[in-house]
Amino acid sequence: MMDSQETTRTQALMNAVRAKIANRALGPGDRLPSVRGFARTMGVSPSTVVEAYDRLAAEGVIRARRGSGFYVTGADLPPMALAGMGPPRDRAVDPFWVSRQSLDADPTVLKPGCGWLPAGWMPNAALRKGLRALARAEDALLSDYGSTRGAPALRRLLLGRFADEGIAATMDQVMLTGSGTQAIDLICRLLLRPEDTVLVDDPCYFNFQALLRAHQVRVMGIPFTPTGPDIAAFERALAQENPRLYITNSALHNPTGASLSPQTAHRVLSAAAAHGLTIVEDDIFADFEPALSPRLAILDGLNRVIRIGSFSKTLSASLRCGYIAARPDWIEGLADLQVATSFGGPSPVAAEVIAGVLAGGSYRKHMDELRQRLTRARKEAEDRLRPLGLLPWIMPRGGFYLWCRLPEGRDSTAIARRCLEENVVLAPGNVFSVSQSASAFLRFNVAQLGDARIFPVLQGAMEKA
Amino acid sequence: MMDSQETTRTQALMNAVRAKIANRALGPGDRLPSVRGFARTMGVSPSTVVEAYDRLAAEGVIRARRGSGFYVTGADLPPMALAGMGPPRDRAVDPFWVSRQSLDADPTVLKPGCGWLPAGWMPNAALRKGLRALARAEDALLSDYGSTRGAPALRRLLLGRFADEGIAATMDQVMLTGSGTQAIDLICRLLLRPEDTVLVDDPCYFNFQALLRAHQVRVMGIPFTPTGPDIAAFERALAQENPRLYITNSALHNPTGASLSPQTAHRVLSAAAAHGLTIVEDDIFADFEPALSPRLAILDGLNRVIRIGSFSKTLSASLRCGYIAARPDWIEGLADLQVATSFGGPSPVAAEVIAGVLAGGSYRKHMDELRQRLTRARKEAEDRLRPLGLLPWIMPRGGFYLWCRLPEGRDSTAIARRCLEENVVLAPGNVFSVSQSASAFLRFNVAQLGDARIFPVLQGAMEKA
């Protein structure tokens, strides 16, 4: 027998689930929160949650599936318009952690740890104009497969940009991909074999690690400095470890915001040439720079350096389009691989919209405004974070990241877990660190710090952690 | 000193190796054929092979490893001569051949060998309407990343279709992917290890072979009959070869157009259960069927069968969107893999357009008309091909393929090469055949046979071949 207080609690839980279904936060087929997780969220014991779920199952509102939890039944309910519950929160803080928490978060979650700009900061008017133009395009563009290397119009625009930077590339040196990540994935498929050694920066973009894990290669981190990789460590790794590939951001490095110095660039390339190393330079933040900083792909002329990039950060992540610029023989192999594994590259429709926006005059103006807005946001973020004891490692010359050191003795993973419980997604340092040596850091996205509710949550979590 | 004939032979060998590297038959780190074996294959003396290998080593294309032969270097391949805009025509007639020739063909090329409908047959009015609606959507849809499993609206529509067929799946059993091919690629990444054995039908869709080659697995063909795989051969393969995966089209099989019988379906599933085999059922031609034929995924209830599909054949290939329906634990792993390797699935913008077209009433009407049109086209194609001696293996109940047998002694690869010289892309039987036993067949796309210029070219090529 339950006492009356427990009965009340059970009823409250049942009502909470019914409310989620009624307001379509949960739809038919959606999985309910785990017993343990829901108990924690609601401040009750797991047995109370079990009781509530069992009663709802008896009512036919939900049903249990052996070994995999409870699900909303209600096939008769009208289809939902809104997204479901979002990601489970109890998973490991690993290289997937930030992507999971931020990609699947419901719209009420605040995301100062995520890797993109708020939707309102993107060139939406130009995108709408592009979509309206597309609605008048010829049938073949709307419904045919594209060519294996992607839309020539967009590839030509890229060649024009490369030419402005001093790279004389040709059409057979550029191909489009489904995303910047997919660009690197294809390169890994072409050049790597299991057990190869791959160098990354430490810290580096967390998804490089997730991707390389999928390729079953050995990942080695090179300590990163405000002017690029620690060149002595880099040269030592080349001499001793025979790495096949080095993946890096030269400009506005993720997560630190640092950019490569000319001297480090030259030494990295010289060491690579001496040891037959191939370099993937991820140039995804290029358009955020106030002026062009040193690039390995430019110094090298697309010989042993492969440039990749995408349009997700400045134009639209929803259109899903990246690119690879490399030697023609590699592009040929990569295009075959993309046919084999995706039967082509990005949506031709998406490439058309992107080419339209890039070719129009409004993109340049959009980027000018965006850079100014981010300069202000960086300053404001610094002013808000510094009083909490969060100090930028460097002040980046562009982009939207601030890599901040915590006060002595604080652990960013613990802080991120606490903030997540209060609907704030952070990016704790160790998800970026192969050596797990960045627990004293958090990466902030200054464009996602506009909501004042973030700071008391952050402060509270720091005091407890 | 070599005489000029020997010089020519050496050059020919060097070119053969370069071609293998360019088309990825040999990749970085791969071992070259043994001197003795390559000499035998090419009909030259071993000393000529040694000379060719030594020269390629001097160029840095390959390198000798003491006591173990020659290996492709990869990092230092010399750039190839600049390729033209279209696909090179002298490449091997391998599983990539049809995709290369048809995806990159210029618009004047006729493509009765390709795998899609003419653009004018697609639901373009509905696509245009969807794009106009999209131009009015909220900012977040236009520029944000999507959720890791893809747009809930489209996934719900798929669940509704599954429910109509008798599959009671839930939201955590469906995810969207960048294409049907990418769906299979992710599944291979999750479930396969190099050297695993994978079964396919013989003949099967050529890109299954290209894809599996990228995974470095052992591919085994099961002879295909008008009612599905030869069940005795299938059961034998399971008992003897311990395959990990079987990839098939149950309905309107590519290239034959055949559909699985209920008896074969039951025996395939029983054998799979007995041997712990997982099956990927590619349901891409589902909507072309006049009525639902047996499906492994339905009989099995998405337990050991994974259903994949896409919207490329009936709605738009330009929008690039596929899906996977499977057990929840597999979907969870596949979603992580898609984040690691593509940072998400298809374009949310594309998924929105597709969901809009599917939900609207016009799609059903479009498909009704399309099926009628294809029934007429199949009959017309048969009437045009039969006088040339090209006889359909079976008359499919739907779809756009006709798998035709050539008159005795004709070789479809030779015919396809000749037709390509006259700007007609065919699909020769052996690109579909693991055992290379289908040289007496051609796959025709009846929707692409409307241009009367095709038939004299075909007739001429058949007379010469």
Short mmCIF file of C-alpha atoms in Angstrom, two decimals, chain A:
data_model
loop_
_atom_site.label_atom_id
_atom_site.label_comp_id
_atom_site.label_asym_id
_atom_site.label_seq_id
_atom_site.Cartn_x
_atom_site.Cartn_y
_atom_site.Cartn_z
CA MET A 1 0.00 0.00 0.00
CA MET A 2 1.22 3.45 -0.80
CA ASP A 3 0.77 6.26 1.64
CA SER A 4 -1.21 9.28 0.56
CA GLN A 5 1.88 11.38 -0.07
CA GLU A 6 3.25 8.76 -2.41
CA THR A 7 -0.12 8.50 -4.16
CA THR A 8 -0.05 12.24 -4.69
CA ARG A 9 3.47 12.04 -6.12
CA THR A 10 2.49 9.22 -8.45
CA GLN A 11 -0.52 11.20 -9.66
CA ALA A 12 1.68 14.25 -10.21
CA LEU A 13 4.06 12.22 -12.36
CA MET A 14 1.20 10.74 -14.35
CA ASN A 15 -0.19 14.20 -14.91
CA ALA A 16 3.23 15.45 -16.01
CA VAL A 17 3.44 12.70 -18.64
CA ARG A 18 -0.14 13.32 -19.77
CA ALA A 19 0.65 17.02 -20.07
CA LYS A 20 3.71 16.31 -22.20
CA ILE A 21 1.52 14.22 -24.49
CA ALA A 22 -1.27 16.79 -24.52
CA ASN A 23 1.08 19.64 -25.42
CA ARG A 24 2.88 17.36 -27.88
CA ALA A 25 6.24 17.43 -26.17
CA LEU A 26 5.84 13.64 -26.41
CA GLY A 27 4.26 12.04 -29.47
CA PRO A 28 3.19 8.55 -30.50
CA GLY A 29 6.16 6.22 -30.56
CA ASP A 30 8.36 8.50 -28.49
CA ARG A 31 10.31 6.99 -25.65
CA LEU A 32 9.62 8.23 -22.15
CA PRO A 33 12.49 9.47 -19.97
CA SER A 34 14.35 6.66 -18.21
CA VAL A 35 13.03 5.77 -14.78
CA ARG A 36 16.23 6.88 -13.13
CA GLY A 37 16.50 10.11 -15.09
CA PHE A 38 12.87 11.08 -14.61
CA ALA A 39 13.12 10.32 -10.88
CA ARG A 40 16.08 12.67 -10.62
CA THR A 41 14.41 15.40 -12.66
CA MET A 42 11.23 15.23 -10.63
CA GLY A 43 12.89 14.75 -7.25
CA VAL A 44 11.13 11.49 -6.45
CA SER A 45 12.26 7.91 -5.94
CA PRO A 46 12.64 5.56 -8.92
CA SER A 47 9.89 3.34 -7.49
CA THR A 48 7.42 6.23 -7.73
CA VAL A 49 8.27 6.64 -11.41
CA VAL A 50 7.84 2.91 -11.98
CA GLU A 51 4.43 3.06 -10.30
CA ALA A 52 3.37 6.02 -12.47
CA TYR A 53 4.59 4.38 -15.68
CA ASP A 54 2.87 1.10 -14.80
CA ARG A 55 -0.44 2.86 -14.21
CA LEU A 56 -0.15 4.81 -17.45
CA ALA A 57 0.62 1.53 -19.24
CA ALA A 58 -2.48 -0.04 -17.65
CA GLU A 59 -4.45 2.90 -19.03
CA GLY A 60 -2.97 2.26 -22.48
CA VAL A 61 -1.35 5.69 -22.65
CA ILE A 62 2.15 4.20 -22.82
CA ARG A 63 3.55 0.71 -23.15
CA ALA A 64 6.66 -1.10 -21.98
CA ARG A 65 9.04 -2.67 -24.41
CA ARG A 66 11.16 -5.43 -22.98
CA GLY A 67 14.55 -4.15 -22.00
CA SER A 68 14.18 -0.79 -23.68
CA GLY A 69 11.84 1.36 -21.61
CA PHE A 70 8.40 2.89 -22.03
CA TYR A 71 6.87 4.40 -25.17
CA VAL A 72 3.87 6.56 -25.93
CA THR A 73 1.20 4.51 -27.72
CA GLY A 74 -1.61 6.69 -29.09
CA ALA A 75 -1.33 5.83 -32.78
CA ASP A 76 -4.72 7.54 -33.00
CA LEU A 77 -3.30 10.89 -31.88
CA PRO A 78 -2.77 13.48 -34.61
CA PRO A 79 0.84 13.83 -35.82
CA MET A 80 2.94 16.20 -33.75
CA ALA A 81 4.37 19.40 -35.04
CA LEU A 82 7.06 19.76 -32.41
CA ALA A 83 10.19 17.83 -31.63
CA GLY A 84 10.29 15.20 -28.92
CA MET A 85 12.05 15.07 -25.61
CA GLY A 86 15.58 15.65 -26.71
CA PRO A 87 18.66 13.57 -25.94
CA PRO A 88 19.14 11.40 -22.89
CA ARG A 89 21.22 13.33 -20.43
CA ASP A 90 23.03 10.59 -18.64
CA ARG A 91 25.52 9.66 -21.36
CA ALA A 92 29.28 9.84 -21.11
CA VAL A 93 31.02 13.19 -21.51
CA ASP A 94 32.99 12.02 -24.55
CA PRO A 95 33.70 13.56 -27.97
CA PHE A 96 30.03 12.99 -28.87
CA TRP A 97 28.71 14.77 -25.82
CA VAL A 98 28.45 18.34 -27.10
CA SER A 99 27.02 17.32 -30.48
CA ARG A 100 24.37 15.11 -28.92
CA GLN A 101 23.33 17.62 -26.31
CA SER A 102 23.26 20.60 -28.63
CA LEU A 103 21.91 19.03 -31.86
CA ASP A 104 18.99 17.30 -30.15
CA ALA A 105 18.21 19.94 -27.53
CA ASP A 106 14.69 21.28 -27.43
CA PRO A 107 14.33 24.98 -28.28
CA THR A 108 14.13 26.07 -24.63
CA VAL A 109 17.65 24.82 -23.89
CA LEU A 110 20.39 27.46 -23.83
CA LYS A 111 23.53 26.44 -25.73
CA PRO A 112 26.61 28.57 -24.98
CA GLY A 113 28.65 25.42 -25.72
CA CYS A 114 27.37 24.82 -29.23
CA GLY A 115 29.30 25.41 -32.44
CA TRP A 116 27.01 27.62 -34.47
CA LEU A 117 25.43 31.05 -34.60
CA PRO A 118 21.84 31.75 -33.55
CA ALA A 119 19.49 31.34 -36.53
CA GLY A 120 18.66 35.03 -36.45
CA TRP A 121 22.31 35.91 -37.19
CA MET A 122 22.34 34.03 -40.48
CA PRO A 123 21.61 35.56 -43.94
CA ASN A 124 17.99 34.45 -43.90
CA ALA A 125 16.68 37.05 -46.34
CA ALA A 126 19.20 35.91 -48.94
CA LEU A 127 18.33 32.27 -48.26
CA ARG A 128 14.62 32.97 -48.76
CA LYS A 129 15.36 34.78 -51.98
CA GLY A 130 17.43 31.82 -53.14
CA LEU A 131 14.61 29.39 -52.36
CA ARG A 132 12.09 31.48 -54.28
CA ALA A 133 14.44 31.53 -57.28
CA LEU A 134 14.86 27.78 -56.96
CA ALA A 135 11.09 27.29 -57.12
CA ARG A 136 11.33 28.68 -60.68
CA ALA A 137 14.36 26.57 -61.74
CA GLU A 138 14.22 23.93 -64.44
CA ASP A 139 12.91 20.45 -63.65
CA ALA A 140 16.30 18.76 -63.91
CA LEU A 141 17.73 20.82 -61.06
CA LEU A 142 14.78 20.03 -58.81
CA SER A 143 14.72 16.29 -59.29
CA ASP A 144 17.88 14.88 -60.94
CA TYR A 145 21.00 13.54 -59.28
CA GLY A 146 23.88 15.98 -59.52
CA SER A 147 27.30 15.40 -61.05
CA THR A 148 29.84 13.37 -59.09
CA ARG A 149 31.93 16.42 -58.16
CA GLY A 150 29.04 18.75 -57.46
CA ALA A 151 27.52 21.85 -59.02
CA PRO A 152 30.03 23.58 -61.35
CA ALA A 153 28.71 27.05 -60.45
CA LEU A 154 29.61 26.66 -56.79
CA ARG A 155 32.95 25.01 -57.57
CA ARG A 156 33.84 27.93 -59.86
CA LEU A 157 33.02 30.40 -57.10
CA LEU A 158 35.37 28.51 -54.80
CA LEU A 159 38.14 28.60 -57.42
CA GLY A 160 37.66 32.35 -57.65
CA ARG A 161 38.13 32.72 -53.91
CA PHE A 162 41.20 30.49 -53.99
CA ALA A 163 42.63 32.60 -56.81
CA ASP A 164 42.15 35.72 -54.68
CA GLU A 165 44.29 34.05 -52.03
CA GLY A 166 46.97 33.01 -54.50
CA ILE A 167 46.01 29.39 -55.15
CA ALA A 168 45.81 28.63 -58.88
CA ALA A 169 43.60 25.57 -58.79
CA THR A 170 41.56 24.00 -61.58
CA MET A 171 38.04 22.55 -61.73
CA ASP A 172 39.33 19.00 -61.32
CA GLN A 173 40.84 19.99 -57.98
CA VAL A 174 37.56 20.87 -56.28
CA MET A 175 34.61 18.73 -55.32
CA LEU A 176 31.55 19.29 -53.15
CA THR A 177 30.64 17.02 -50.25
CA GLY A 178 27.66 16.56 -47.97
CA SER A 179 29.41 18.52 -45.20
CA GLY A 180 32.83 19.59 -43.96
CA THR A 181 32.89 16.52 -41.73
CA GLN A 182 32.03 14.27 -44.64
CA ALA A 183 34.90 15.87 -46.57
CA ILE A 184 37.35 14.73 -43.88
CA ASP A 185 35.67 11.34 -43.68
CA LEU A 186 36.20 10.75 -47.39
CA ILE A 187 39.84 11.80 -47.13
CA CYS A 188 40.35 9.38 -44.25
CA ARG A 189 38.76 6.63 -46.31
CA LEU A 190 41.09 7.37 -49.21
CA LEU A 191 44.33 7.76 -47.32
CA LEU A 192 44.11 5.86 -44.04
CA ARG A 193 44.26 2.24 -43.08
CA PRO A 194 43.38 0.91 -39.61
CA GLU A 195 46.25 1.36 -37.13
CA ASP A 196 47.69 4.34 -39.03
CA THR A 197 48.71 7.25 -36.82
CA VAL A 198 46.94 10.59 -37.23
CA LEU A 199 47.99 13.83 -35.58
CA VAL A 200 45.51 16.39 -34.28
CA ASP A 201 45.94 19.46 -32.14
CA ASP A 202 45.45 19.15 -28.41
CA PRO A 203 42.90 20.65 -27.91
CA CYS A 204 41.08 20.17 -31.23
CA TYR A 205 37.51 20.10 -32.53
CA PHE A 206 35.91 17.19 -30.67
CA ASN A 207 34.38 15.65 -33.76
CA PHE A 208 37.83 15.04 -35.30
CA GLN A 209 38.27 12.50 -32.51
CA ALA A 210 34.82 10.96 -33.02
CA LEU A 211 35.51 10.67 -36.75
CA LEU A 212 38.96 9.16 -36.34
CA ARG A 213 37.58 6.69 -33.83
CA ALA A 214 35.22 5.47 -36.58
CA HIS A 215 38.30 4.85 -38.75
CA GLN A 216 40.03 2.83 -36.03
CA VAL A 217 43.26 4.76 -36.31
CA ARG A 218 45.69 5.82 -33.62
CA VAL A 219 45.13 9.46 -32.68
CA MET A 220 47.97 11.51 -31.25
CA GLY A 221 47.57 15.03 -29.91
CA ILE A 222 50.16 17.77 -30.46
CA PRO A 223 50.04 20.51 -27.79
CA PHE A 224 48.58 23.65 -29.31
CA THR A 225 50.05 27.09 -28.69
CA PRO A 226 48.72 30.57 -29.52
CA THR A 227 50.72 30.44 -32.79
CA GLY A 228 49.84 26.91 -33.87
CA PRO A 229 51.03 23.42 -32.93
CA ASP A 230 54.05 23.16 -30.63
CA ILE A 231 56.54 22.78 -33.45
CA ALA A 232 59.16 20.83 -31.46
CA ALA A 233 56.53 18.28 -30.44
CA PHE A 234 55.24 18.18 -34.00
CA GLU A 235 58.68 17.50 -35.46
CA ARG A 236 59.37 14.88 -32.82
CA ALA A 237 56.09 13.10 -33.58
CA LEU A 238 56.93 13.04 -37.29
CA ALA A 239 60.38 11.63 -36.65
CA GLN A 240 59.22 9.01 -34.17
CA GLU A 241 55.65 8.02 -35.00
CA ASN A 242 55.49 8.01 -38.81
CA PRO A 243 52.03 9.62 -38.88
CA ARG A 244 50.04 9.47 -42.11
CA LEU A 245 47.87 12.58 -41.65
CA TYR A 246 47.63 15.78 -39.63
CA ILE A 247 44.23 17.45 -39.30
CA THR A 248 44.10 21.06 -38.14
CA ASN A 249 42.40 24.45 -38.32
CA SER A 250 45.02 27.03 -39.23
CA ALA A 251 42.79 30.06 -38.85
CA LEU A 252 40.55 30.69 -35.85
CA HIS A 253 41.33 27.26 -34.50
CA ASN A 254 38.53 25.36 -32.80
CA PRO A 255 38.30 25.53 -29.77
CA THR A 256 40.97 28.14 -28.99
CA GLY A 257 40.38 30.79 -31.68
CA ALA A 258 44.15 31.02 -32.29
CA SER A 259 45.69 31.41 -35.75
CA LEU A 260 48.89 29.97 -37.17
CA SER A 261 51.97 32.23 -37.32
CA PRO A 262 53.92 32.42 -40.60
CA GLN A 263 56.97 30.85 -38.97
CA THR A 264 55.05 27.89 -37.57
CA ALA A 265 53.28 27.45 -40.90
CA HIS A 266 56.60 27.22 -42.72
CA ARG A 267 58.08 24.77 -40.23
CA VAL A 268 54.98 22.56 -40.21
CA LEU A 269 55.11 22.32 -43.99
CA SER A 270 58.84 21.70 -44.11
CA ALA A 271 58.57 18.91 -41.57
CA ALA A 272 55.61 17.43 -43.46
CA ALA A 273 57.60 17.43 -46.70
CA ALA A 274 60.58 15.80 -45.03
CA HIS A 275 58.45 12.96 -43.67
CA GLY A 276 55.88 12.49 -46.45
CA LEU A 277 53.01 13.66 -44.24
CA THR A 278 49.68 14.74 -45.72
CA ILE A 279 47.81 17.61 -44.03
CA VAL A 280 44.08 18.29 -43.94
CA GLU A 281 43.47 21.98 -43.32
CA ASP A 282 39.91 22.60 -42.19
CA ASP A 283 39.16 26.17 -43.25
CA ILE A 284 35.60 26.33 -41.99
CA PHE A 285 36.07 29.61 -40.10
CA ALA A 286 37.84 31.40 -42.96
CA ASP A 287 35.15 34.02 -43.59
CA PHE A 288 35.18 35.14 -39.97
CA GLU A 289 38.73 36.46 -40.23
CA PRO A 290 39.19 40.24 -40.51
CA ALA A 291 42.13 39.57 -42.86
CA LEU A 292 43.71 36.44 -44.25
CA SER A 293 46.16 34.76 -41.84
CA PRO A 294 48.76 32.18 -42.95
CA ARG A 295 47.36 29.06 -44.56
CA LEU A 296 49.18 25.80 -45.17
CA ALA A 297 47.16 25.15 -48.34
CA ILE A 298 48.27 28.47 -49.81
CA LEU A 299 51.98 28.06 -48.98
CA ASP A 300 51.88 24.52 -50.27
CA GLY A 301 49.74 25.14 -53.37
CA LEU A 302 47.47 22.15 -52.73
CA ASN A 303 50.24 19.61 -53.08
CA ARG A 304 50.43 17.72 -49.82
CA VAL A 305 47.86 19.94 -48.09
CA ILE A 306 44.17 19.23 -48.66
CA ARG A 307 41.83 22.12 -47.93
CA ILE A 308 38.33 21.41 -46.73
CA GLY A 309 35.56 23.75 -45.70
CA SER A 310 31.81 24.23 -45.57
CA PHE A 311 29.12 26.87 -45.59
CA SER A 312 27.51 25.83 -42.32
CA LYS A 313 28.94 28.53 -40.08
CA THR A 314 28.29 31.66 -42.13
CA LEU A 315 25.50 30.80 -44.54
CA SER A 316 23.36 27.81 -43.54
CA ALA A 317 23.96 24.53 -41.73
CA SER A 318 20.57 23.30 -42.90
CA LEU A 319 21.70 23.21 -46.55
CA ARG A 320 24.48 20.67 -45.76
CA CYS A 321 27.35 21.35 -48.12
CA GLY A 322 31.11 21.13 -47.77
CA TYR A 323 34.03 20.96 -50.18
CA ILE A 324 37.47 19.49 -50.75
CA ALA A 325 40.30 21.12 -52.71
CA ALA A 326 43.25 18.85 -53.43
CA ARG A 327 45.43 17.28 -56.10
CA PRO A 328 43.42 16.08 -59.14
CA ASP A 329 44.28 12.41 -58.66
CA TRP A 330 43.07 12.52 -55.07
CA ILE A 331 39.88 14.32 -56.10
CA GLU A 332 39.24 11.59 -58.65
CA GLY A 333 39.56 8.90 -55.99
CA LEU A 334 37.47 10.91 -53.52
CA ALA A 335 34.69 11.44 -56.06
CA ASP A 336 34.52 7.70 -56.73
CA LEU A 337 34.40 7.06 -53.00
CA GLN A 338 31.59 9.55 -52.56
CA VAL A 339 29.59 7.80 -55.30
CA ALA A 340 30.24 4.41 -53.69
CA THR A 341 29.24 5.56 -50.21
CA SER A 342 26.60 8.28 -50.82
CA PHE A 343 25.83 8.04 -54.54
CA GLY A 344 26.88 11.64 -54.93
CA GLY A 345 27.59 14.76 -52.97
CA PRO A 346 25.42 17.44 -51.45
CA SER A 347 21.93 18.22 -52.64
CA PRO A 348 22.24 20.03 -56.01
CA VAL A 349 19.30 22.14 -54.85
CA ALA A 350 21.26 23.17 -51.75
CA ALA A 351 24.40 23.92 -53.78
CA GLU A 352 22.33 26.14 -56.07
CA VAL A 353 21.00 28.19 -53.16
CA ILE A 354 24.50 28.53 -51.68
CA ALA A 355 26.01 29.59 -55.02
CA GLY A 356 23.23 32.14 -55.40
CA VAL A 357 23.84 33.67 -51.98
CA LEU A 358 27.65 33.73 -52.43
CA ALA A 359 27.38 35.30 -55.88
CA GLY A 360 24.96 37.97 -54.72
CA GLY A 361 26.31 41.19 -53.24
CA SER A 362 24.51 40.71 -49.94
CA TYR A 363 26.82 38.00 -48.62
CA ARG A 364 29.82 40.30 -48.34
CA LYS A 365 27.71 42.85 -46.47
CA HIS A 366 26.30 40.11 -44.23
CA MET A 367 29.82 39.00 -43.32
CA ASP A 368 31.01 42.56 -42.66
CA GLU A 369 28.13 43.05 -40.25
CA LEU A 370 28.61 39.64 -38.70
CA ARG A 371 32.28 40.27 -37.96
CA GLN A 372 31.44 43.58 -36.28
CA ARG A 373 28.66 41.98 -34.29
CA LEU A 374 31.00 39.20 -33.16
CA THR A 375 33.70 41.67 -32.12
CA ARG A 376 31.16 43.31 -29.83
CA ALA A 377 29.89 39.93 -28.60
CA ARG A 378 33.43 38.77 -27.79
CA LYS A 379 34.01 41.87 -25.68
CA GLU A 380 30.66 41.53 -23.91
CA ALA A 381 31.27 37.86 -23.23
CA GLU A 382 34.69 38.60 -21.78
CA ASP A 383 33.11 41.25 -19.53
CA ARG A 384 30.52 38.76 -18.27
CA LEU A 385 32.88 35.80 -17.84
CA ARG A 386 35.86 37.53 -16.22
CA PRO A 387 34.01 38.36 -12.96
CA LEU A 388 33.20 34.63 -12.66
CA GLY A 389 36.91 33.87 -12.83
CA LEU A 390 36.72 32.60 -16.43
CA LEU A 391 39.70 34.06 -18.29
CA PRO A 392 40.21 33.84 -22.07
CA TRP A 393 43.37 31.92 -23.01
CA ILE A 394 43.81 34.42 -25.87
CA MET A 395 41.57 37.06 -27.39
CA PRO A 396 40.84 35.67 -30.90
CA ARG A 397 40.93 38.00 -33.89
CA GLY A 398 37.60 36.67 -35.15
CA GLY A 399 35.00 33.95 -34.95
CA PHE A 400 32.71 33.10 -32.08
CA TYR A 401 34.76 31.01 -29.68
CA LEU A 402 36.37 31.99 -26.40
CA TRP A 403 38.52 29.31 -24.79
CA CYS A 404 38.41 30.17 -21.11
CA ARG A 405 40.42 28.91 -18.17
CA LEU A 406 38.57 28.16 -14.95
CA PRO A 407 39.72 29.21 -11.51
CA GLU A 408 42.22 26.83 -9.91
CA GLY A 409 40.78 23.48 -8.90
CA ARG A 410 37.55 23.63 -10.90
CA ASP A 411 36.60 20.77 -13.21
CA SER A 412 34.76 21.77 -16.38
CA THR A 413 33.14 18.34 -16.87
CA ALA A 414 31.46 18.55 -13.48
CA ILE A 415 30.34 22.12 -14.21
CA ALA A 416 28.94 21.08 -17.61
CA ARG A 417 26.96 18.23 -16.03
CA ARG A 418 25.44 20.55 -13.47
CA CYS A 419 24.54 23.20 -16.03
CA LEU A 420 22.89 20.59 -18.24
CA GLU A 421 20.51 19.77 -15.41
CA GLU A 422 19.43 23.39 -15.62
CA ASN A 423 19.04 23.33 -19.41
CA VAL A 424 22.35 24.99 -20.25
CA VAL A 425 24.66 23.08 -22.63
CA LEU A 426 28.37 23.83 -22.14
CA ALA A 427 31.44 22.54 -23.96
CA PRO A 428 33.85 21.19 -21.31
CA GLY A 429 37.55 21.24 -22.16
CA ASN A 430 38.26 17.54 -22.12
CA VAL A 431 35.88 16.73 -24.98
CA PHE A 432 38.46 18.60 -27.11
CA SER A 433 41.54 16.99 -25.61
CA VAL A 434 43.07 13.72 -26.75
CA SER A 435 45.28 13.71 -23.65
CA GLN A 436 42.37 14.70 -21.36
CA SER A 437 44.46 17.60 -20.13
CA ALA A 438 41.92 20.41 -20.63
CA SER A 439 39.63 19.94 -17.63
CA ALA A 440 40.47 23.51 -16.56
CA PHE A 441 38.87 24.95 -19.73
CA LEU A 442 35.46 25.67 -21.18
CA ARG A 443 34.76 26.72 -24.77
CA PHE A 444 32.17 29.48 -25.01
CA ASN A 445 30.27 30.56 -28.10
CA VAL A 446 29.99 34.32 -27.65
CA ALA A 447 27.04 34.54 -30.02
CA GLN A 448 25.07 32.17 -27.80
CA LEU A 449 25.69 34.07 -24.55
CA GLY A 450 22.99 36.67 -25.10
CA ASP A 451 20.52 35.13 -22.66
CA ALA A 452 21.16 36.54 -19.17
CA ARG A 453 19.80 33.36 -17.52
CA ILE A 454 23.04 31.58 -18.46
CA PHE A 455 25.32 33.40 -16.02
CA PRO A 456 23.62 32.63 -12.69
CA VAL A 457 23.36 28.97 -13.74
CA LEU A 458 27.05 28.96 -14.63
CA GLN A 459 27.99 30.71 -11.41
CA GLY A 460 25.94 28.30 -9.34
CA ALA A 461 27.50 25.28 -11.05
CA MET A 462 31.01 26.67 -10.55
CA GLU A 463 30.41 27.20 -6.86
CA LYS A 464 29.22 23.63 -6.42
CA ALA A 465 31.78 21.93 -8.68
#
